[in-house]
């Protein structure tokens, strides 16, 4: 009853924040067993404390576009929980951003960061600013204006933002430049910086590579590998690109990518160099892909069945949702399972609806929930913080090896915890309980 009551109160108190309800429901439902077993969590009101962020910062961002017109956006930084380390989590720039989206992402980040084994608390931020079709100058002026407020809330031992949707190396550069000018300090207050001025090697690759390493771990336990297998990927941004790249390293065949306008099905295998050129350099629609790869198919959003994502209609052994929340619903999950999909490793945050998640768990396929499978990105951000603090950069192999170890550890603690609660294949339960315990115990240790 305790768990259900807290979930209900969240829904009543924040009626518009649907994504936040969904994340709370997903995490708390799987905590029921540990809450029942260990009375201290209820006695310390841990769930009530976890659903209210330590601090929510909402601010206005004024900037001037290329034709001299004043633009106004909403900025957010939600500092959720710092029991095990400074607030850490990305910034998302996308027109769909609102308080509910940032809260769901910040809430998830608390447990994800706990799983990394590093000392990182959880937070998230962003803006409804849309970087699409903006000039570099406009993006720079927006980032500078955003930092004019954000700088007073962040710092290497307080809160360390990074990238997420719409925030990559270019945006982190402008944000860092403004932070440095305002504070006169060169310090690791942001991660995802370019290597030459304080970034970590492997940070751009980390989320995608980590997500594939996690899939490998899940499959290994069942005596399977990705070699020679057809894989489908949604999205075509940072996470998707490096998922595709790592799948090739392991001998798999990635055949799809997508963006908000449509998807590519390239039966011969996605051309990763072309993908990088189109998305990292030219920043154009995926429709351009078929000009260079004439045998590939392009399916526009809207040209496929309503209420389903065309990516998940392509038969595959393993699926890697890497675009955005709720991009894979119950219908999509059924299609994947009917087509023989054996593994889903989530690169995006909360890409599966609750119905889809339930179907994957019941089918007992290898299902790697986002907070475990995509934790490689924030983990390498944590490694970037270590390198900044020691002023000593590590080489690519060192960071890759540490990332690999972290992903193995996340699988192992999630799987062991799932076994402890007699649900051996349920990594949702395992990851949620393992992530929760560390944070909740720290909160109890540190008093009310
Ligand atoms: P990018 O901005 O680099 O790429 C996002 C991709 O997803 C683009 O292809 C974009 O298409 C597509 N997309 C975004 N929103 C929508 C939407 N509403 N509908 C359809 N497609 C959409 O972001 P990332 O690759 O960094 O992030 C992807 C996911 O991974 C997000 O869920 C993010 O939270 C998560 N994540 C990211 C990490 C990181 O380190 N970057 C770490 C862990 C998780 P288009 O370009 O047309 O908008
Ligand atoms: O969702 C995520 O974990 C991220 N966007 C990365 C956060 C980070 O601090 O690197």
Short mmCIF file of C-alpha atoms and ligand atoms in Angstrom, two decimals:
data_model
loop_
_atom_site.label_atom_id
_atom_site.label_comp_id
_atom_site.label_asym_id
_atom_site.label_seq_id
_atom_site.Cartn_x
_atom_site.Cartn_y
_atom_site.Cartn_z
CA UNK A 1 0.00 0.00 0.00
CA UNK A 2 2.85 2.40 0.88
CA UNK A 3 4.27 2.22 -2.65
CA UNK A 4 0.86 2.64 -4.32
CA UNK A 5 0.02 5.58 -2.05
CA UNK A 6 3.15 7.48 -2.99
CA UNK A 7 2.55 6.83 -6.71
CA UNK A 8 -1.06 8.06 -6.39
CA UNK A 9 0.03 11.22 -4.55
CA UNK A 10 2.52 12.04 -7.31
CA UNK A 11 -0.23 11.69 -9.92
CA UNK A 12 -2.62 13.92 -7.96
CA UNK A 13 -0.02 16.55 -7.16
CA UNK A 14 1.43 16.89 -10.67
CA UNK A 15 -1.51 15.93 -12.94
CA UNK A 16 0.13 17.14 -16.16
CA UNK A 17 3.48 15.41 -15.71
CA UNK A 18 2.65 12.11 -17.46
CA UNK A 19 6.21 11.07 -18.21
CA UNK A 20 7.18 11.68 -14.58
CA UNK A 21 4.25 9.49 -13.40
CA UNK A 22 5.37 6.77 -15.76
CA UNK A 23 8.97 6.81 -14.49
CA UNK A 24 7.87 6.82 -10.83
CA UNK A 25 5.44 3.98 -11.47
CA UNK A 26 8.05 1.90 -13.28
CA UNK A 27 10.69 2.32 -10.57
CA UNK A 28 8.48 2.14 -7.48
CA UNK A 29 6.46 -0.87 -8.63
CA UNK A 30 9.65 -2.88 -8.80
CA UNK A 31 10.74 -1.65 -5.36
CA UNK A 32 7.71 -3.20 -3.62
CA UNK A 33 9.62 -6.33 -2.59
CA UNK A 34 12.58 -4.52 -1.06
CA UNK A 35 10.32 -2.02 0.73
CA UNK A 36 8.38 -4.92 2.24
CA UNK A 37 11.53 -6.78 3.23
CA UNK A 38 13.30 -3.82 4.81
CA UNK A 39 11.09 -1.62 6.98
CA UNK A 40 13.69 1.13 7.34
CA UNK A 41 12.83 2.60 3.95
CA UNK A 42 9.21 3.30 4.85
CA UNK A 43 10.14 4.43 8.36
CA UNK A 44 12.54 6.97 6.85
CA UNK A 45 9.92 8.17 4.32
CA UNK A 46 12.41 7.46 1.54
CA UNK A 47 9.88 7.23 -1.31
CA UNK A 48 8.20 10.53 -0.38
CA UNK A 49 11.64 12.14 -0.25
CA UNK A 50 12.74 10.65 -3.58
CA UNK A 51 9.86 12.03 -5.65
CA UNK A 52 10.46 15.67 -4.73
CA UNK A 53 13.69 17.08 -6.16
CA UNK A 54 16.06 18.86 -3.81
CA UNK A 55 15.65 21.97 -5.94
CA UNK A 56 13.89 22.99 -9.18
CA UNK A 57 15.32 25.97 -10.99
CA UNK A 58 13.14 27.54 -13.72
CA UNK A 59 14.46 30.53 -15.61
CA UNK A 60 13.85 32.74 -18.61
CA UNK A 61 16.37 32.84 -21.46
CA UNK A 62 16.40 35.93 -23.72
CA UNK A 63 18.51 35.96 -26.85
CA UNK A 64 18.61 37.74 -30.22
CA UNK A 65 18.27 35.88 -33.52
CA UNK A 66 20.14 36.55 -36.75
CA UNK A 67 17.61 39.14 -37.93
CA UNK A 68 17.73 41.08 -34.67
CA UNK A 69 14.49 39.78 -33.16
CA UNK A 70 14.34 39.02 -29.43
CA UNK A 71 13.56 35.38 -28.64
CA UNK A 72 12.41 34.05 -25.26
CA UNK A 73 12.75 30.46 -24.04
CA UNK A 74 12.19 28.59 -20.81
CA UNK A 75 15.23 27.12 -19.04
CA UNK A 76 15.27 24.34 -16.45
CA UNK A 77 17.73 22.72 -14.09
CA UNK A 78 16.24 20.19 -11.71
CA UNK A 79 18.63 19.05 -8.99
CA UNK A 80 17.09 15.80 -7.83
CA UNK A 81 19.27 14.02 -5.34
CA UNK A 82 22.86 14.49 -4.13
CA UNK A 83 23.06 11.76 -1.47
CA UNK A 84 25.88 9.88 -3.22
CA UNK A 85 27.58 12.69 -5.16
CA UNK A 86 27.09 16.06 -6.85
CA UNK A 87 24.07 16.46 -9.13
CA UNK A 88 24.94 15.01 -12.55
CA UNK A 89 22.96 14.71 -15.75
CA UNK A 90 22.43 16.13 -19.19
CA UNK A 91 20.77 19.16 -20.72
CA UNK A 92 18.10 18.63 -23.39
CA UNK A 93 17.28 21.29 -25.97
CA UNK A 94 14.08 20.28 -27.76
CA UNK A 95 10.69 21.99 -28.29
CA UNK A 96 8.94 19.20 -26.35
CA UNK A 97 10.86 20.00 -23.13
CA UNK A 98 8.71 20.85 -20.11
CA UNK A 99 8.91 20.33 -16.34
CA UNK A 100 7.46 16.78 -16.53
CA UNK A 101 10.03 15.67 -19.11
CA UNK A 102 12.96 17.11 -17.13
CA UNK A 103 11.61 15.57 -13.92
CA UNK A 104 11.28 12.09 -15.41
CA UNK A 105 14.80 12.33 -16.79
CA UNK A 106 16.20 13.63 -13.48
CA UNK A 107 14.42 10.94 -11.48
CA UNK A 108 15.77 8.17 -13.74
CA UNK A 109 19.23 9.71 -13.56
CA UNK A 110 19.38 9.28 -9.77
CA UNK A 111 19.17 5.47 -10.04
CA UNK A 112 21.22 5.24 -13.23
CA UNK A 113 24.09 7.19 -11.72
CA UNK A 114 23.97 5.02 -8.62
CA UNK A 115 24.41 1.92 -10.81
CA UNK A 116 27.59 3.29 -12.41
CA UNK A 117 29.51 2.61 -9.14
CA UNK A 118 30.77 6.22 -9.29
CA UNK A 119 29.90 8.96 -6.79
CA UNK A 120 27.32 10.82 -8.82
CA UNK A 121 23.99 12.28 -7.72
CA UNK A 122 21.18 12.94 -10.18
CA UNK A 123 19.87 16.00 -12.00
CA UNK A 124 18.71 17.11 -15.44
CA UNK A 125 18.00 20.32 -17.27
CA UNK A 126 17.30 21.88 -20.60
CA UNK A 127 15.11 24.19 -22.57
CA UNK A 128 12.28 24.25 -25.09
CA UNK A 129 14.79 25.91 -27.48
CA UNK A 130 14.97 24.07 -30.82
CA UNK A 131 18.52 24.03 -32.24
CA UNK A 132 17.19 22.77 -35.60
CA UNK A 133 17.53 25.23 -38.49
CA UNK A 134 19.40 27.71 -36.30
CA UNK A 135 22.73 29.17 -37.37
CA UNK A 136 25.87 28.49 -35.29
CA UNK A 137 25.69 32.13 -34.17
CA UNK A 138 22.12 31.71 -32.92
CA UNK A 139 22.98 28.50 -31.08
CA UNK A 140 25.97 30.26 -29.52
CA UNK A 141 23.92 33.26 -28.37
CA UNK A 142 21.25 30.98 -26.92
CA UNK A 143 23.84 28.87 -25.05
CA UNK A 144 25.51 32.01 -23.67
CA UNK A 145 22.16 33.40 -22.50
CA UNK A 146 21.26 30.04 -20.94
CA UNK A 147 24.58 29.96 -19.06
CA UNK A 148 24.10 33.56 -17.85
CA UNK A 149 21.64 32.09 -15.36
CA UNK A 150 22.84 28.47 -15.05
CA UNK A 151 26.40 29.32 -13.98
CA UNK A 152 25.32 30.38 -10.49
CA UNK A 153 23.87 26.92 -9.79
CA UNK A 154 26.60 24.59 -11.12
CA UNK A 155 30.24 23.72 -10.40
CA UNK A 156 32.54 20.68 -10.33
CA UNK A 157 31.48 19.71 -6.78
CA UNK A 158 27.88 20.96 -6.98
CA UNK A 159 26.16 20.13 -10.23
CA UNK A 160 27.78 19.04 -13.51
CA UNK A 161 25.57 19.21 -16.62
CA UNK A 162 26.34 17.42 -19.92
CA UNK A 163 24.63 16.71 -23.24
CA UNK A 164 21.37 14.99 -24.17
CA UNK A 165 18.98 15.46 -27.12
CA UNK A 166 19.96 18.61 -29.02
CA UNK A 167 23.07 19.19 -26.90
CA UNK A 168 26.34 17.81 -28.27
CA UNK A 169 29.94 18.98 -28.56
CA UNK A 170 29.05 22.28 -30.23
CA UNK A 171 26.58 23.34 -27.52
CA UNK A 172 28.82 22.16 -24.65
CA UNK A 173 31.61 24.30 -26.17
CA UNK A 174 29.51 27.47 -26.14
CA UNK A 175 28.17 26.70 -22.66
CA UNK A 176 31.64 26.02 -21.26
CA UNK A 177 33.08 29.15 -22.87
CA UNK A 178 30.46 31.31 -21.20
CA UNK A 179 30.88 29.54 -17.82
CA UNK A 180 34.62 30.20 -17.99
CA UNK A 181 34.14 33.87 -18.85
CA UNK A 182 31.57 34.45 -16.10
CA UNK A 183 33.49 32.67 -13.34
CA UNK A 184 37.10 33.15 -14.49
CA UNK A 185 37.64 29.48 -13.65
CA UNK A 186 38.73 26.65 -15.96
CA UNK A 187 37.19 23.67 -14.20
CA UNK A 188 35.10 20.60 -14.90
CA UNK A 189 31.66 22.14 -14.41
CA UNK A 190 30.41 20.48 -17.61
CA UNK A 191 31.20 17.15 -19.26
CA UNK A 192 31.13 16.24 -22.92
CA UNK A 193 33.83 18.83 -23.64
CA UNK A 194 36.05 18.33 -26.66
CA UNK A 195 39.21 16.41 -25.78
CA UNK A 196 41.60 19.28 -26.59
CA UNK A 197 40.14 21.50 -23.87
CA UNK A 198 39.29 19.18 -21.04
CA UNK A 199 37.07 16.45 -22.45
CA UNK A 200 37.55 12.70 -22.20
CA UNK A 201 38.37 10.45 -25.11
CA UNK A 202 35.46 8.04 -25.70
CA UNK A 203 32.77 10.34 -24.25
CA UNK A 204 31.12 10.79 -27.68
CA UNK A 205 31.10 7.02 -28.19
CA UNK A 206 30.32 6.05 -24.59
CA UNK A 207 26.53 5.73 -24.51
CA UNK A 208 26.25 3.76 -27.75
CA UNK A 209 29.27 1.55 -27.08
CA UNK A 210 28.11 0.97 -23.50
CA UNK A 211 24.63 -0.01 -24.65
CA UNK A 212 26.08 -2.66 -26.97
CA UNK A 213 28.44 -3.90 -24.22
CA UNK A 214 25.38 -4.28 -22.00
CA UNK A 215 23.56 -6.30 -24.68
CA UNK A 216 26.65 -8.51 -25.01
CA UNK A 217 26.61 -9.18 -21.25
CA UNK A 218 22.92 -10.10 -21.24
CA UNK A 219 23.42 -12.46 -24.17
CA UNK A 220 26.60 -13.99 -22.78
CA UNK A 221 24.66 -15.35 -19.81
CA UNK A 222 22.47 -17.24 -22.27
CA UNK A 223 25.34 -18.49 -24.40
CA UNK A 224 24.53 -16.14 -27.29
CA UNK A 225 26.48 -13.40 -29.10
CA UNK A 226 25.71 -10.54 -31.47
CA UNK A 227 28.07 -11.80 -34.18
CA UNK A 228 26.33 -12.22 -37.50
CA UNK A 229 22.98 -11.02 -36.12
CA UNK A 230 20.56 -8.49 -37.66
CA UNK A 231 20.04 -5.49 -35.38
CA UNK A 232 17.62 -2.58 -35.61
CA UNK A 233 18.32 0.88 -34.18
CA UNK A 234 16.05 3.90 -33.88
CA UNK A 235 17.38 7.46 -33.79
CA UNK A 236 20.36 8.79 -35.70
CA UNK A 237 21.96 11.05 -33.12
CA UNK A 238 24.87 10.56 -30.77
CA UNK A 239 23.60 7.37 -29.14
CA UNK A 240 22.37 5.70 -32.34
CA UNK A 241 25.52 6.43 -34.37
CA UNK A 242 27.91 4.86 -31.86
CA UNK A 243 25.57 1.93 -31.27
CA UNK A 244 25.76 1.20 -35.01
CA UNK A 245 29.55 1.57 -34.96
CA UNK A 246 30.07 -0.81 -32.02
CA UNK A 247 27.69 -3.39 -33.51
CA UNK A 248 29.97 -3.57 -36.56
CA UNK A 249 33.00 -4.06 -34.27
CA UNK A 250 31.26 -7.15 -32.88
CA UNK A 251 30.36 -8.55 -36.31
CA UNK A 252 26.64 -7.73 -36.14
CA UNK A 253 24.63 -6.15 -38.94
CA UNK A 254 22.76 -2.94 -38.06
CA UNK A 255 20.08 -2.32 -40.71
CA UNK A 256 17.98 0.65 -39.57
CA UNK A 257 18.26 4.20 -38.22
CA UNK A 258 15.58 6.90 -37.92
CA UNK A 259 14.94 10.55 -37.16
CA UNK A 260 11.82 12.56 -36.38
CA UNK A 261 10.83 12.63 -40.08
CA UNK A 262 11.42 9.02 -41.16
CA UNK A 263 13.49 5.86 -41.12
CA UNK A 264 16.12 4.15 -43.24
CA UNK A 265 16.14 0.42 -43.86
CA UNK A 266 19.44 -0.57 -45.43
CA UNK A 267 19.41 -4.34 -45.80
CA UNK A 268 23.11 -4.38 -46.70
CA UNK A 269 23.95 -2.67 -43.39
CA UNK A 270 23.90 1.00 -42.37
CA UNK A 271 26.79 3.01 -43.86
CA UNK A 272 28.17 4.50 -40.66
CA UNK A 273 30.57 6.95 -42.36
CA UNK A 274 27.68 8.35 -44.42
CA UNK A 275 25.49 8.53 -41.31
CA UNK A 276 28.14 10.56 -39.47
CA UNK A 277 28.59 12.87 -42.44
CA UNK A 278 24.83 13.55 -42.70
CA UNK A 279 24.07 13.85 -39.00
CA UNK A 280 27.24 15.03 -37.24
CA UNK A 281 28.56 17.36 -39.93
CA UNK A 282 25.79 18.43 -42.32
CA UNK A 283 22.93 18.12 -39.77
CA UNK A 284 20.40 17.19 -42.49
CA UNK A 285 17.38 14.87 -42.72
CA UNK A 286 17.95 11.12 -43.14
CA UNK A 287 16.10 11.34 -46.45
CA UNK A 288 19.48 12.41 -47.90
CA UNK A 289 20.85 8.91 -47.13
CA UNK A 290 19.05 7.29 -50.09
CA UNK A 291 20.70 9.68 -52.53
CA UNK A 292 24.00 7.98 -51.72
CA UNK A 293 22.73 4.44 -50.97
CA UNK A 294 20.17 3.86 -53.68
CA UNK A 295 19.25 0.34 -52.55
CA UNK A 296 18.22 1.55 -49.09
CA UNK A 297 14.58 2.31 -48.33
CA UNK A 298 13.27 5.49 -46.75
CA UNK A 299 9.91 5.36 -44.95
CA UNK A 300 8.45 8.72 -43.96
CA UNK A 301 6.71 9.11 -40.59
CA UNK A 302 3.00 8.95 -41.39
CA UNK A 303 3.49 6.61 -44.36
CA UNK A 304 3.47 3.62 -42.05
CA UNK A 305 0.68 2.20 -39.84
CA UNK A 306 -0.70 4.69 -37.35
CA UNK A 307 0.42 4.37 -33.74
CA UNK A 308 3.41 2.16 -34.53
CA UNK A 309 7.06 2.87 -35.22
CA UNK A 310 8.18 1.46 -38.60
CA UNK A 311 11.65 0.68 -37.24
CA UNK A 312 10.23 -2.08 -35.04
CA UNK A 313 8.51 -3.78 -38.00
CA UNK A 314 11.87 -4.91 -39.40
CA UNK A 315 12.67 -8.44 -38.18
CA UNK A 316 15.75 -8.48 -35.98
CA UNK A 317 17.63 -10.48 -33.36
CA UNK A 318 18.33 -7.42 -31.22
CA UNK A 319 16.71 -3.97 -31.04
CA UNK A 320 18.33 -0.76 -29.77
CA UNK A 321 15.79 2.04 -29.22
CA UNK A 322 18.00 5.15 -29.22
CA UNK A 323 15.81 8.15 -30.08
CA UNK A 324 13.41 9.25 -27.35
CA UNK A 325 10.83 8.34 -24.68
CA UNK A 326 7.84 6.14 -25.53
CA UNK A 327 9.02 5.42 -29.06
CA UNK A 328 8.23 1.72 -28.67
CA UNK A 329 4.68 0.86 -27.58
CA UNK A 330 2.77 -2.37 -26.90
CA UNK A 331 2.00 -2.93 -30.60
CA UNK A 332 5.66 -2.46 -31.51
CA UNK A 333 6.73 -4.85 -28.75
CA UNK A 334 4.32 -7.52 -30.02
CA UNK A 335 5.67 -7.13 -33.56
CA UNK A 336 9.26 -7.43 -32.37
CA UNK A 337 8.50 -10.55 -30.33
CA UNK A 338 6.47 -12.15 -33.15
CA UNK A 339 9.42 -11.57 -35.48
CA UNK A 340 11.74 -13.42 -33.11
CA UNK A 341 13.54 -10.54 -31.38
CA UNK A 342 15.63 -11.92 -28.50
CA UNK A 343 17.22 -8.82 -27.05
CA UNK A 344 16.27 -5.17 -26.42
CA UNK A 345 18.93 -2.83 -25.05
CA UNK A 346 17.68 0.70 -24.38
CA UNK A 347 19.98 3.53 -25.49
CA UNK A 348 17.28 6.19 -25.09
CA UNK A 349 15.70 7.11 -21.75
CA UNK A 350 12.37 5.33 -21.14
CA UNK A 351 11.87 4.42 -24.83
CA UNK A 352 9.44 1.59 -24.02
CA UNK A 353 5.92 2.27 -22.76
CA UNK A 354 4.85 0.40 -19.61
CA UNK A 355 2.86 -2.01 -21.81
CA UNK A 356 5.89 -2.77 -23.99
CA UNK A 357 8.12 -3.25 -20.96
CA UNK A 358 5.63 -5.71 -19.47
CA UNK A 359 5.51 -7.73 -22.71
CA UNK A 360 9.31 -7.96 -22.84
CA UNK A 361 9.50 -9.09 -19.22
CA UNK A 362 6.81 -11.71 -19.70
CA UNK A 363 8.52 -13.04 -22.84
CA UNK A 364 11.73 -13.32 -20.74
CA UNK A 365 13.91 -12.03 -23.56
CA UNK A 366 17.15 -10.22 -22.73
CA UNK A 367 15.72 -6.83 -21.80
CA UNK A 368 18.19 -4.14 -20.72
CA UNK A 369 16.28 -1.21 -19.20
CA UNK A 370 17.56 2.29 -20.01
CA UNK A 371 18.99 3.16 -16.62
CA UNK A 372 21.27 0.14 -16.83
CA UNK A 373 21.91 -0.15 -20.57
CA UNK A 374 22.60 3.53 -21.34
CA UNK A 375 24.57 4.35 -18.20
CA UNK A 376 27.84 4.23 -20.15
CA UNK A 377 27.44 7.87 -21.19
CA UNK A 378 27.18 9.29 -17.70
CA UNK A 379 29.81 6.82 -16.49
CA UNK A 380 32.37 8.23 -18.92
CA UNK A 381 31.23 11.71 -17.87
CA UNK A 382 32.25 10.61 -14.36
CA UNK A 383 35.60 9.50 -15.78
CA UNK A 384 35.92 12.92 -17.46
CA UNK A 385 35.42 14.52 -14.03
CA UNK A 386 38.24 12.36 -12.60
CA UNK A 387 40.55 13.42 -15.43
CA UNK A 388 39.62 17.10 -14.91
CA UNK A 389 40.25 16.88 -11.17
CA UNK A 390 43.67 15.28 -11.67
CA UNK A 391 44.47 17.39 -14.77
CA UNK A 392 45.71 14.21 -16.41
CA UNK A 393 43.94 12.85 -19.53
CA UNK A 394 43.74 9.11 -20.16
CA UNK A 395 44.17 7.36 -23.51
CA UNK A 396 41.31 5.83 -25.49
CA UNK A 397 42.06 2.22 -24.47
CA UNK A 398 42.13 3.12 -20.76
CA UNK A 399 38.73 4.79 -20.91
CA UNK A 400 37.24 2.03 -23.09
CA UNK A 401 38.43 -0.64 -20.67
CA UNK A 402 36.95 1.23 -17.70
CA UNK A 403 33.66 1.69 -19.59
CA UNK A 404 33.57 -2.01 -20.40
CA UNK A 405 34.19 -2.92 -16.75
CA UNK A 406 31.47 -0.54 -15.59
CA UNK A 407 28.92 -2.04 -18.00
CA UNK A 408 29.87 -5.56 -16.83
CA UNK A 409 29.42 -4.44 -13.22
CA UNK A 410 26.04 -2.87 -13.93
CA UNK A 411 24.85 -6.08 -15.55
CA UNK A 412 26.23 -8.18 -12.75
CA UNK A 413 24.69 -6.18 -9.86
CA UNK A 414 21.34 -5.94 -11.70
CA UNK A 415 21.31 -9.65 -12.45
CA UNK A 416 22.41 -10.66 -8.92
CA UNK A 417 19.75 -8.43 -7.37
CA UNK A 418 17.09 -9.87 -9.69
CA UNK A 419 18.13 -13.37 -8.55
CA UNK A 420 18.08 -12.33 -4.88
CA UNK A 421 14.39 -11.44 -5.34
CA UNK A 422 13.63 -14.68 -7.23
CA UNK A 423 13.04 -12.98 -10.59
CA UNK A 424 16.27 -14.04 -12.32
CA UNK A 425 15.54 -12.61 -15.78
CA UNK A 426 13.97 -9.34 -14.59
CA UNK A 427 16.69 -6.72 -14.97
CA UNK A 428 14.14 -3.93 -14.51
CA UNK A 429 13.60 -5.10 -10.96
CA UNK A 430 17.30 -5.84 -10.45
CA UNK A 431 18.52 -2.46 -11.73
CA UNK A 432 15.86 -0.47 -9.88
CA UNK A 433 16.48 -2.17 -6.54
CA UNK A 434 20.27 -2.05 -6.85
CA UNK A 435 20.24 1.63 -7.85
CA UNK A 436 17.72 2.48 -5.13
CA UNK A 437 19.46 0.76 -2.23
CA UNK A 438 22.69 2.71 -2.56
CA UNK A 439 20.91 6.08 -2.70
CA UNK A 440 18.35 5.26 0.01
CA UNK A 441 20.98 3.89 2.40
CA UNK A 442 23.08 7.03 1.89
CA UNK A 443 20.04 9.20 2.66
CA UNK A 444 19.45 7.25 5.88
CA UNK A 445 23.14 7.43 6.87
CA UNK A 446 23.14 11.20 6.39
CA UNK A 447 20.03 11.89 8.48
CA UNK A 448 16.85 13.78 7.72
P1 LIG B 1 20.62 13.50 -30.37
O1 LIG B 1 20.03 14.85 -30.30
O2 LIG B 1 22.04 13.34 -30.77
O3 LIG B 1 19.74 12.57 -31.32
C1 LIG B 1 18.40 12.36 -31.07
C2 LIG B 1 17.82 11.48 -32.16
O4 LIG B 1 16.50 11.08 -31.80
C3 LIG B 1 17.70 12.19 -33.49
O5 LIG B 1 17.79 11.24 -34.51
C4 LIG B 1 16.29 12.76 -33.41
O6 LIG B 1 15.72 13.03 -34.68
C5 LIG B 1 15.56 11.65 -32.72
N1 LIG B 1 14.45 12.20 -31.94
C6 LIG B 1 14.52 13.07 -30.92
N2 LIG B 1 13.30 13.38 -30.46
C7 LIG B 1 12.45 12.69 -31.23
C8 LIG B 1 11.04 12.58 -31.25
N3 LIG B 1 10.27 13.26 -30.37
N4 LIG B 1 10.49 11.75 -32.17
C9 LIG B 1 11.28 11.07 -33.06
N5 LIG B 1 12.61 11.13 -33.08
C10 LIG B 1 13.19 11.92 -32.18
O7 LIG B 1 20.37 12.86 -28.92
P2 LIG B 1 21.07 11.61 -28.24
O8 LIG B 1 21.47 10.59 -29.26
O9 LIG B 1 22.12 12.12 -27.32
O10 LIG B 1 19.90 11.05 -27.33
C11 LIG B 1 19.01 10.02 -27.75
C12 LIG B 1 18.38 9.37 -26.54
O11 LIG B 1 19.41 8.82 -25.70
C13 LIG B 1 17.58 10.29 -25.62
O12 LIG B 1 16.52 9.57 -25.05
C14 LIG B 1 18.59 10.65 -24.53
O13 LIG B 1 17.94 11.06 -23.34
C15 LIG B 1 19.28 9.32 -24.37
N6 LIG B 1 20.61 9.33 -23.76
C16 LIG B 1 21.62 10.11 -24.24
C17 LIG B 1 22.87 10.06 -23.67
C18 LIG B 1 24.01 10.84 -24.21
O14 LIG B 1 25.12 10.67 -23.68
N7 LIG B 1 23.87 11.66 -25.22
C19 LIG B 1 23.14 9.21 -22.49
C20 LIG B 1 22.04 8.37 -22.11
C21 LIG B 1 20.82 8.45 -22.73
P3 LIG B 1 15.72 14.54 -35.24
O15 LIG B 1 17.15 14.90 -35.43
O16 LIG B 1 14.91 14.52 -36.48
O17 LIG B 1 15.08 15.37 -34.13
O1 LIG B 2 20.75 10.51 -19.90
C1 LIG B 2 21.98 10.57 -19.66
O2 LIG B 2 22.54 9.76 -18.93
C2 LIG B 2 22.76 11.63 -20.32
N1 LIG B 2 22.20 12.38 -21.12
C3 LIG B 2 24.22 11.79 -20.03
C4 LIG B 2 24.42 12.53 -18.75
C5 LIG B 2 25.83 12.90 -18.41
O3 LIG B 2 25.98 13.59 -17.39
O4 LIG B 2 26.78 12.53 -19.12
#
